CSV table of C-alpha atoms in Angstrom, one decimal:
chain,number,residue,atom,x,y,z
A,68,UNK,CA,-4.5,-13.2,-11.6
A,69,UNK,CA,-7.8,-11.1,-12.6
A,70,UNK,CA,-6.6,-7.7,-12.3
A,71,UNK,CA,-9.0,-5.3,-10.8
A,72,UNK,CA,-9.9,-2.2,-11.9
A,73,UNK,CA,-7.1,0.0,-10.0
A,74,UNK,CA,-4.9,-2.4,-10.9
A,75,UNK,CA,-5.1,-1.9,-14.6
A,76,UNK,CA,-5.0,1.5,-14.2
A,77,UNK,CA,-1.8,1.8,-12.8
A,78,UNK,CA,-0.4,-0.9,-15.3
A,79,UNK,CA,-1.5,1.6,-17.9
A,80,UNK,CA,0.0,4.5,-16.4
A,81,UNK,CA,3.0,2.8,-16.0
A,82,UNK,CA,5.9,3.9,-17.7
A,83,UNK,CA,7.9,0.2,-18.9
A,84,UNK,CA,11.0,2.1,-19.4
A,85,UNK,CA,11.8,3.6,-16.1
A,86,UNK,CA,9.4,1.5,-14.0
A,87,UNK,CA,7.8,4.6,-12.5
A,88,UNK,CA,4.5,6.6,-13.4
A,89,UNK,CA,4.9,9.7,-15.3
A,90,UNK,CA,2.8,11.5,-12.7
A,91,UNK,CA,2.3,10.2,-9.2
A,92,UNK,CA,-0.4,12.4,-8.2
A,93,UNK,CA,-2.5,12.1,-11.4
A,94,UNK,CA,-2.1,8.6,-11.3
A,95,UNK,CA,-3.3,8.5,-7.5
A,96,UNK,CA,-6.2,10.2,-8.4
A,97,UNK,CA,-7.1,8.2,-11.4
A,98,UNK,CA,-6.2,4.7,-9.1
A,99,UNK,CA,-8.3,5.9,-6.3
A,100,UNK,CA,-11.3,6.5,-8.9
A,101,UNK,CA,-10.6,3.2,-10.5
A,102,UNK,CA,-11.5,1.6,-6.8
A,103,UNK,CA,-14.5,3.5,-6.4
A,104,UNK,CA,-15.5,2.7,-10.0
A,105,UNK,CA,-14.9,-1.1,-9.2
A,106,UNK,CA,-17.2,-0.7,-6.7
A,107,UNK,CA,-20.2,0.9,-7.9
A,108,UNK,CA,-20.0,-2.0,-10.9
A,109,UNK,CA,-19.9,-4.3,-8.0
A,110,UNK,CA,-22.8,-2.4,-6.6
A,111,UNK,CA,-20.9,-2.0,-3.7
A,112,UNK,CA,-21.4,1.6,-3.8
A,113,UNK,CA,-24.3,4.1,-5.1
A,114,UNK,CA,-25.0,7.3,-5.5
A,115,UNK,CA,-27.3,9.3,-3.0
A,116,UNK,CA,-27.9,12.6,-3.8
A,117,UNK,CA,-24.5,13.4,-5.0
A,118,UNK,CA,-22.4,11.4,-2.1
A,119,UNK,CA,-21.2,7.8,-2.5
A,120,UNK,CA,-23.2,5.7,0.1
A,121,UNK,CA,-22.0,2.0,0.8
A,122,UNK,CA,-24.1,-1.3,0.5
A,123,UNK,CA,-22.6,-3.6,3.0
A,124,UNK,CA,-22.5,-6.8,1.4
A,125,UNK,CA,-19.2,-8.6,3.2
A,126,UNK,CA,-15.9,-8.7,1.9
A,127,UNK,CA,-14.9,-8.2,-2.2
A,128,UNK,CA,-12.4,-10.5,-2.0
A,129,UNK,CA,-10.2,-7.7,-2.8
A,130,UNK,CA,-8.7,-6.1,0.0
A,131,UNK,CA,-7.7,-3.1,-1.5
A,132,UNK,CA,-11.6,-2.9,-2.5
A,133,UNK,CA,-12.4,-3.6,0.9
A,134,UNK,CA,-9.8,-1.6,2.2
A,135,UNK,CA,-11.4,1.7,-0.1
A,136,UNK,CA,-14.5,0.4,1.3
A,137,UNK,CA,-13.9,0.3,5.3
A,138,UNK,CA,-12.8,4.5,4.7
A,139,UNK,CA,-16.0,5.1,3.3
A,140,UNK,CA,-17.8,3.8,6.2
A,141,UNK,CA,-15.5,5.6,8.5
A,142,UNK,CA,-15.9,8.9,7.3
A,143,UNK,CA,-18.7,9.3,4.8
A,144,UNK,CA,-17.6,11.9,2.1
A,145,UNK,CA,-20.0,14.0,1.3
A,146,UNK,CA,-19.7,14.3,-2.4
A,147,UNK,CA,-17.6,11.7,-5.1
A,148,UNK,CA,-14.6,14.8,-5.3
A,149,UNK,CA,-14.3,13.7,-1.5
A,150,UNK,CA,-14.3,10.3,-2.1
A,151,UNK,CA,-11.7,10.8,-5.1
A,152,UNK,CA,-9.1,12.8,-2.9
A,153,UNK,CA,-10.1,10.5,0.3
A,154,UNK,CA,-6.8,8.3,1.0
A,155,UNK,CA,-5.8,8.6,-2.8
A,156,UNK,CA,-2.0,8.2,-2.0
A,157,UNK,CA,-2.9,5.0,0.1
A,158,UNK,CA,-4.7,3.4,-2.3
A,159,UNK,CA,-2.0,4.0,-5.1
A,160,UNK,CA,0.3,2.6,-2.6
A,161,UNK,CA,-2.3,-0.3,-1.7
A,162,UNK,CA,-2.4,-1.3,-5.3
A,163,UNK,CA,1.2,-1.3,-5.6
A,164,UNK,CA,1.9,-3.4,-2.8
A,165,UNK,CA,-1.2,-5.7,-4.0
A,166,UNK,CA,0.0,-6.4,-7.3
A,167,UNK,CA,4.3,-7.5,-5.8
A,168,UNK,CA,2.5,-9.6,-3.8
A,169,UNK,CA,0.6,-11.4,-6.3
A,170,UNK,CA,3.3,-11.2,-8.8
A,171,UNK,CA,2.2,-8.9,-11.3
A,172,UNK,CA,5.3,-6.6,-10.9
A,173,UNK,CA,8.9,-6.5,-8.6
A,174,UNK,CA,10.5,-3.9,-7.3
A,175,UNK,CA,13.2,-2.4,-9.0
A,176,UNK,CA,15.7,-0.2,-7.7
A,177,UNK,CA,18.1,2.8,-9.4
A,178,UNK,CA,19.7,5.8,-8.5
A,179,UNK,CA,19.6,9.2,-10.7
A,180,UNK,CA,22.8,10.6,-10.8
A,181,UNK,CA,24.0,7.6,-9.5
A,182,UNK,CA,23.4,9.2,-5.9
A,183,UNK,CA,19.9,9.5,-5.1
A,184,UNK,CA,17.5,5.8,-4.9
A,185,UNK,CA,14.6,6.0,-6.8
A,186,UNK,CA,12.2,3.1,-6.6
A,187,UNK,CA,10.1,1.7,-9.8
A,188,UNK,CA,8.6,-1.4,-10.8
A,189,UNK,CA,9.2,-3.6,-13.3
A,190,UNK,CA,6.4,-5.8,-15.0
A,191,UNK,CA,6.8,-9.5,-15.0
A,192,UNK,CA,4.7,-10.2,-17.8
A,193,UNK,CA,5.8,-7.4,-20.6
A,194,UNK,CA,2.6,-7.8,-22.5
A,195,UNK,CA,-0.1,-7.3,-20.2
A,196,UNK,CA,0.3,-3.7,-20.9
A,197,UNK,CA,-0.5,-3.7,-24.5
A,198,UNK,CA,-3.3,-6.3,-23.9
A,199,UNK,CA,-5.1,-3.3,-21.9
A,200,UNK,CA,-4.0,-1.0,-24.5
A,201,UNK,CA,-5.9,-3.2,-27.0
A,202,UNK,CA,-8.9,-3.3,-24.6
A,203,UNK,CA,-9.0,1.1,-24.6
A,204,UNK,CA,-8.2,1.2,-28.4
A,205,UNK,CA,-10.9,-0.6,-29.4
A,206,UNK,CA,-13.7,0.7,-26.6
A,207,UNK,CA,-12.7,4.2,-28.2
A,208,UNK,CA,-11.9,3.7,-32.1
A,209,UNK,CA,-13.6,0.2,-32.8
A,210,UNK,CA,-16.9,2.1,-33.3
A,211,UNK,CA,-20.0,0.0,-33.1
A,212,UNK,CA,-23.0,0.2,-30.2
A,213,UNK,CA,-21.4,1.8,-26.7
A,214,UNK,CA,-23.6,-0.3,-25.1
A,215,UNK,CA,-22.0,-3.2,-26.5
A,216,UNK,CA,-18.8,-3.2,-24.2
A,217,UNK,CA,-18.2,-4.4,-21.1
A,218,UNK,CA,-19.1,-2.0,-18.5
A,219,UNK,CA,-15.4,-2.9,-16.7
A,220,UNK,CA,-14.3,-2.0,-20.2
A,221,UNK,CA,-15.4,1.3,-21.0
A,222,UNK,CA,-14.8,2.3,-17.4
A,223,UNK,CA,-11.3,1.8,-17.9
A,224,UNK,CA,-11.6,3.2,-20.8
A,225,UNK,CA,-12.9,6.7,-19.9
A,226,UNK,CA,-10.5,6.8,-16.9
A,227,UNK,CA,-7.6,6.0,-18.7
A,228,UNK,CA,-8.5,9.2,-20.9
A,229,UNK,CA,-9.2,11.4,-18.2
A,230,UNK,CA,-5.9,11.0,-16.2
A,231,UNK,CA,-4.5,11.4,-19.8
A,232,UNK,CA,-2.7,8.3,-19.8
A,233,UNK,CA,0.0,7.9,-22.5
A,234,UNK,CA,-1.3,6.2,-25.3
A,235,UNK,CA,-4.8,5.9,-24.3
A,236,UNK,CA,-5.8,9.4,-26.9
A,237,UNK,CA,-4.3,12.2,-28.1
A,238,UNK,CA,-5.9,15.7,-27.5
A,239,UNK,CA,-7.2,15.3,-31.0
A,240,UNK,CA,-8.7,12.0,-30.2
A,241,UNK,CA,-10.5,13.4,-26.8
A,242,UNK,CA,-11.9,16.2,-29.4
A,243,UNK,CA,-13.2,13.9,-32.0
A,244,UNK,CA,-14.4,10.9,-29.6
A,245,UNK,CA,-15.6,13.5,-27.3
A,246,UNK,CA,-19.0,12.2,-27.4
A,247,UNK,CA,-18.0,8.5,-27.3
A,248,UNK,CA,-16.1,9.2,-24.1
A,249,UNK,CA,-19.0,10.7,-22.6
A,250,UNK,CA,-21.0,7.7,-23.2
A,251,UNK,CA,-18.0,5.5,-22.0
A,252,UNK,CA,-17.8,7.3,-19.1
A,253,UNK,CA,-21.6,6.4,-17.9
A,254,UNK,CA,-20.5,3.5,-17.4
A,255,UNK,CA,-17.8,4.2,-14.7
A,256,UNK,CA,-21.0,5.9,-13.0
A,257,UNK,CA,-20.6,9.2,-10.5
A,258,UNK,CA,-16.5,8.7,-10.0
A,259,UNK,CA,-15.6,9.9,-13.7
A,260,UNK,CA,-17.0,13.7,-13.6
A,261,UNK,CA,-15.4,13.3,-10.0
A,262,UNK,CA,-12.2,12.6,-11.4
A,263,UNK,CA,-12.4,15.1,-14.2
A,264,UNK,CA,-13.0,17.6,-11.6
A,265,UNK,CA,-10.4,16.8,-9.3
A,266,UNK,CA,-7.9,17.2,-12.1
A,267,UNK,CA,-8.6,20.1,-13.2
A,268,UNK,CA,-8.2,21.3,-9.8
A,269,UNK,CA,-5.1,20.0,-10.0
A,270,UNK,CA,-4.2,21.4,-13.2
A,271,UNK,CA,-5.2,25.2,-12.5
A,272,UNK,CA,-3.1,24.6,-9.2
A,273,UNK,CA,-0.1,24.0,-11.2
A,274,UNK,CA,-0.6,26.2,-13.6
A,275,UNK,CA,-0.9,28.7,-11.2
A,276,UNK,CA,2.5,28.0,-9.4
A,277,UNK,CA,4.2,27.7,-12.6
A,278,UNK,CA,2.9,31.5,-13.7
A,279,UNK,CA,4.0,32.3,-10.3
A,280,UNK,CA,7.4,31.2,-10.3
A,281,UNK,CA,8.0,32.8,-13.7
A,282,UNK,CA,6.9,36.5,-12.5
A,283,UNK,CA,2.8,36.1,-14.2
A,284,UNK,CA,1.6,36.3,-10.7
């Protein structure tokens, strides 16, 4: 099966171990921008003025795509941060169900404490994980023209990055291919500085219930 762009995304956030990601709600976010991604490289979706606008052109063949797709026609967002947020834990949920059906991953089912279930997944093919980490390691460090890598490539890339994705870079790494990134991330188009933004929302919120609960507030 081709993966699409979401669908790599969570296999790279995917922790093998436990079978869960390391941060549901980051890893919505960064799904939900993977979608939108897939479908501006598509040309499914553009940029007008700052909002996502859709060009009809029938079905992806994707129905998570089209799925991300119909909510944009339902309820225009009027900026990419909109379209980021829009349905996020839906689509995370889409792609998971998407890629048990097609075999990519089962279910797998534990219990912490030996009391309370916790669902995960576990991946049926135990290297497709390091074949995408290959794919970001060498759109980052293998140097050589930008320009030269597959547009699906360096937007999974940049995203990967953003949502801070283990083993994608370090915080060293985001410093010192800081402008590499940026030119990695043109190529994921208007739903990169969306996500960006939408996590750092995300992260001042936390950091301000953390400083809270600890008497800074």
């Amino acid at each position: 099966m081709e993966l699409s762009l979401p669908g790599k995304v969570y296999l790279l956030a995917l922790n093998p171990k436990s079978g869960r990601l390391r941060d549901r709600q980051r890893s919505a976010y960064a799904v939900r921008a993977a979608a939108l991604t897939d479908l501006v490289l598509s040309g499914r979706l553009a940029d007008d003025g700052g909002a996502p606008v859709v060009r009809p052109r029938g079905s992806t063949g994707d129905d998570v795509l089209d799925e991300v797709l119909g909510q944009l026609v339902e309820g225009r967002p009027g900026s990419w941060k909109g379209a980021v947020r829009k349905g996020f834990r839906g689509t995370l949920r889409a792609v998971e169900a998407q890629l048990e059906a097609s075999g990519v991953v089962e279910p797998r089912r534990s219990r912490v404490f030996g009391v309370i279930p916790v669902r995960g997944e576990r991946l049926r093919d135990t290297g497709a994980q390091d074949r995408l980490r290959s794919v970001v390691d060498g759109a980052l460090r293998g140097g050589g023209d930008v320009a030269a890598v597959p547009p699906a490539d360096a937007a999974l890339t940049a995203l990967a990055v953003l949502a801070r994705v283990k083993g994608a870079a370090t915080a060293r790494e985001r410093r010192r291919y800081s402008a590499r990134l940026a030119e990695l991330g043109e190529n994921a188009g208007a739903p990169a500085p969306a996500l960006r933004s939408v996590l750092r929302a995300l992260d001042g919120m936390r950091a301000g219930v953390a400083s809270s609960a600890y008497g800074g507030g």
